Amino acid sequence: MPTYNSNKQIQRYLQRLKH
């Protein structure tokens, strides 16, 4: 399971949530 791939999307999601 590619976790690094999810990590990138998670980081983007977190940044959007912080907005």
XYZ file of C-alpha atoms in Angstrom:
19
model
C 0.000 0.000 0.000
C 1.629 3.287 -1.080
C 1.447 5.384 2.060
C 3.630 8.161 0.671
C 0.949 8.720 -1.966
C -1.724 9.177 0.699
C 0.627 11.350 2.714
C 0.800 13.870 -0.111
C -2.974 14.023 -0.435
C -3.364 14.233 3.332
C -0.987 17.182 3.488
C -3.021 18.967 0.829
C -6.248 18.145 2.691
C -4.777 19.463 5.946
C -3.715 22.681 4.273
C -7.218 23.109 2.857
C -8.719 22.513 6.287
C -6.448 25.146 7.824
C -7.686 27.688 5.312
